[in-house]
Amino acid sequence: MIKLENNSHESRTTKQTREQAKSMLNQDLDLKPTIKLSKQGQALFELLLTLVSDSDVPFAQIDSLQISLLAESLDQLQQALDSIHGNGVVVDGKRNMATTVYNSALKNVNDLLRDLNLTMNLRVKQLLSNIQNENVDDPFRELINDD
């Protein structure tokens, strides 16, 4: 893992790698889906881009595939839920196949959220790390101080 900020002495190669990583991560977030998405999937993709652009976690062009897959998985999850709510868990004495799609999509969504550092736990860990490294102001400082 490459630390993007470092004040200590480092080799020229490490410094170049750091600068290269920074430039890759600071690209414009004009991402397009890398897979064909339904209308709902496209809307989810746009919503995810809004969430990602507001995040403190850096994203780059290469993340477009994972964001596209997340939008697709969220779309599948919603379609499966619609089927389950409309038809029930059991249809004609058999398990509704939408439950299988739902379970698979839910696992994919959880994996992709974790991979993109978008879970609540990972975002809090990143925030705490940034605070400890003094990259951002502590948002809880005012609440804790008894001034």
CSV table of C-alpha atoms in Angstrom, one decimal:
chain,number,residue,atom,x,y,z
A,1,MET,CA,0.0,0.0,0.0
A,2,ILE,CA,1.3,3.4,-1.0
A,3,LYS,CA,0.9,6.3,1.5
A,4,LEU,CA,0.0,9.4,-0.5
A,5,GLU,CA,1.5,11.7,2.1
A,6,ASN,CA,5.0,11.4,3.6
A,7,ASN,CA,7.3,13.9,5.3
A,8,SER,CA,10.2,11.5,5.9
A,9,HIS,CA,13.2,10.8,3.7
A,10,GLU,CA,12.4,8.5,0.8
A,11,SER,CA,14.0,7.2,-2.3
A,12,ARG,CA,13.5,8.8,-5.7
A,13,THR,CA,11.6,5.7,-6.9
A,14,THR,CA,9.2,5.8,-4.0
A,15,LYS,CA,8.6,9.5,-4.5
A,16,GLN,CA,7.9,9.0,-8.2
A,17,THR,CA,5.5,6.1,-7.4
A,18,ARG,CA,3.7,8.3,-4.8
A,19,GLU,CA,3.4,11.2,-7.3
A,20,GLN,CA,2.1,8.9,-10.0
A,21,ALA,CA,-0.5,7.4,-7.7
A,22,LYS,CA,-1.6,10.9,-6.6
A,23,SER,CA,-2.0,12.0,-10.2
A,24,MET,CA,-4.0,8.9,-11.2
A,25,LEU,CA,-6.3,9.4,-8.2
A,26,ASN,CA,-6.9,13.1,-8.9
A,27,GLN,CA,-8.4,12.5,-12.3
A,28,ASP,CA,-11.8,14.0,-13.2
A,29,LEU,CA,-14.7,11.8,-12.2
A,30,ASP,CA,-16.5,11.9,-15.6
A,31,LEU,CA,-17.1,8.2,-15.4
A,32,LYS,CA,-19.3,6.3,-17.8
A,33,PRO,CA,-20.7,2.8,-17.2
A,34,THR,CA,-18.5,0.1,-18.7
A,35,ILE,CA,-21.4,-2.3,-19.1
A,36,LYS,CA,-24.9,-1.8,-20.6
A,37,LEU,CA,-27.3,-0.8,-17.8
A,38,SER,CA,-31.1,-0.6,-17.7
A,39,LYS,CA,-32.7,2.7,-17.1
A,40,GLN,CA,-32.8,2.0,-13.4
A,41,GLY,CA,-29.2,0.8,-13.4
A,42,GLN,CA,-28.2,4.0,-15.2
A,43,ALA,CA,-30.0,6.1,-12.6
A,44,LEU,CA,-28.3,4.1,-9.8
A,45,PHE,CA,-24.9,4.6,-11.5
A,46,GLU,CA,-25.4,8.4,-11.6
A,47,LEU,CA,-26.5,8.3,-7.9
A,48,LEU,CA,-23.4,6.3,-7.0
A,49,LEU,CA,-21.2,8.8,-8.9
A,50,THR,CA,-22.7,11.6,-6.8
A,51,LEU,CA,-22.0,9.6,-3.6
A,52,VAL,CA,-18.5,8.8,-4.7
A,53,SER,CA,-17.6,12.3,-5.7
A,54,ASP,CA,-18.7,13.6,-2.3
A,55,SER,CA,-16.5,11.0,-0.6
A,56,ASP,CA,-13.1,11.6,1.0
A,57,VAL,CA,-11.9,8.4,-0.6
A,58,PRO,CA,-10.2,9.0,-4.0
A,59,PHE,CA,-11.6,7.3,-7.1
A,60,ALA,CA,-10.2,7.1,-10.6
A,61,GLN,CA,-11.3,6.0,-14.0
A,62,ILE,CA,-10.4,2.4,-13.3
A,63,ASP,CA,-13.2,2.3,-10.7
A,64,SER,CA,-15.8,2.7,-13.4
A,65,LEU,CA,-16.2,-1.1,-13.8
A,66,GLN,CA,-16.8,-1.7,-10.1
A,67,ILE,CA,-19.3,1.2,-9.9
A,68,SER,CA,-21.1,-0.1,-13.0
A,69,LEU,CA,-21.2,-3.6,-11.5
A,70,LEU,CA,-22.5,-2.1,-8.2
A,71,ALA,CA,-25.2,-0.3,-10.1
A,72,GLU,CA,-26.2,-3.5,-12.0
A,73,SER,CA,-26.2,-5.5,-8.8
A,74,LEU,CA,-28.4,-2.9,-7.0
A,75,ASP,CA,-30.8,-3.0,-10.0
A,76,GLN,CA,-30.9,-6.8,-9.8
A,77,LEU,CA,-31.5,-6.6,-6.1
A,78,GLN,CA,-34.4,-4.3,-6.6
A,79,GLN,CA,-36.0,-6.4,-9.3
A,80,ALA,CA,-35.7,-9.5,-7.1
A,81,LEU,CA,-37.3,-7.7,-4.2
A,82,ASP,CA,-40.1,-6.6,-6.5
A,83,SER,CA,-40.7,-10.2,-7.5
A,84,ILE,CA,-40.6,-11.5,-4.0
A,85,HIS,CA,-43.0,-8.8,-2.7
A,86,GLY,CA,-45.3,-9.3,-5.7
A,87,ASN,CA,-45.3,-13.1,-5.9
A,88,GLY,CA,-44.1,-14.2,-2.4
A,89,VAL,CA,-41.3,-16.4,-1.3
A,90,VAL,CA,-43.1,-19.5,-2.4
A,91,VAL,CA,-44.8,-19.7,-5.9
A,92,ASP,CA,-46.9,-22.7,-6.8
A,93,GLY,CA,-45.4,-24.7,-4.0
A,94,LYS,CA,-41.9,-24.0,-5.1
A,95,ARG,CA,-39.3,-21.5,-3.8
A,96,ASN,CA,-39.4,-18.3,-5.8
A,97,MET,CA,-36.2,-18.2,-7.9
A,98,ALA,CA,-36.0,-14.4,-7.2
A,99,THR,CA,-34.8,-15.4,-3.7
A,100,THR,CA,-31.7,-16.9,-5.3
A,101,VAL,CA,-31.1,-13.8,-7.4
A,102,TYR,CA,-31.7,-11.7,-4.3
A,103,ASN,CA,-29.1,-13.6,-2.2
A,104,SER,CA,-26.5,-13.4,-5.0
A,105,ALA,CA,-27.1,-9.7,-5.7
A,106,LEU,CA,-26.9,-8.9,-2.0
A,107,LYS,CA,-23.6,-10.7,-1.7
A,108,ASN,CA,-22.3,-8.8,-4.8
A,109,VAL,CA,-23.4,-5.5,-3.4
A,110,ASN,CA,-21.8,-6.1,-0.1
A,111,ASP,CA,-18.5,-7.2,-1.7
A,112,LEU,CA,-18.5,-4.2,-4.1
A,113,LEU,CA,-19.2,-1.7,-1.3
A,114,ARG,CA,-16.4,-3.2,0.7
A,115,ASP,CA,-14.0,-3.1,-2.3
A,116,LEU,CA,-14.9,0.5,-3.0
A,117,ASN,CA,-14.5,1.5,0.7
A,118,LEU,CA,-18.1,2.6,0.8
A,119,THR,CA,-19.3,0.7,3.9
A,120,MET,CA,-19.9,2.7,7.0
A,121,ASN,CA,-17.1,0.9,9.0
A,122,LEU,CA,-14.5,1.5,6.2
A,123,ARG,CA,-15.4,5.2,5.8
A,124,VAL,CA,-15.1,5.7,9.6
A,125,LYS,CA,-11.7,4.0,9.7
A,126,GLN,CA,-10.6,6.2,6.8
A,127,LEU,CA,-11.8,9.3,8.5
A,128,LEU,CA,-10.0,8.3,11.8
A,129,SER,CA,-6.9,7.6,9.8
A,130,ASN,CA,-7.1,11.0,8.1
A,131,ILE,CA,-7.6,12.7,11.5
A,132,GLN,CA,-4.6,10.9,13.0
A,133,ASN,CA,-2.4,11.8,10.0
A,134,GLU,CA,-3.8,15.4,10.3
A,135,ASN,CA,-5.0,15.3,6.7
A,136,VAL,CA,-8.5,16.6,7.8
A,137,ASP,CA,-9.9,18.4,10.7
A,138,ASP,CA,-11.6,16.3,13.4
A,139,PRO,CA,-15.3,16.8,12.9
A,140,PHE,CA,-16.0,15.6,16.5
A,141,ARG,CA,-13.6,18.0,18.2
A,142,GLU,CA,-16.2,20.7,18.7
A,143,LEU,CA,-18.6,18.2,20.3
A,144,ILE,CA,-16.1,16.8,22.7
A,145,ASN,CA,-14.4,20.0,23.8
A,146,ASP,CA,-15.9,21.5,27.0
A,147,ASP,CA,-14.8,25.0,26.3
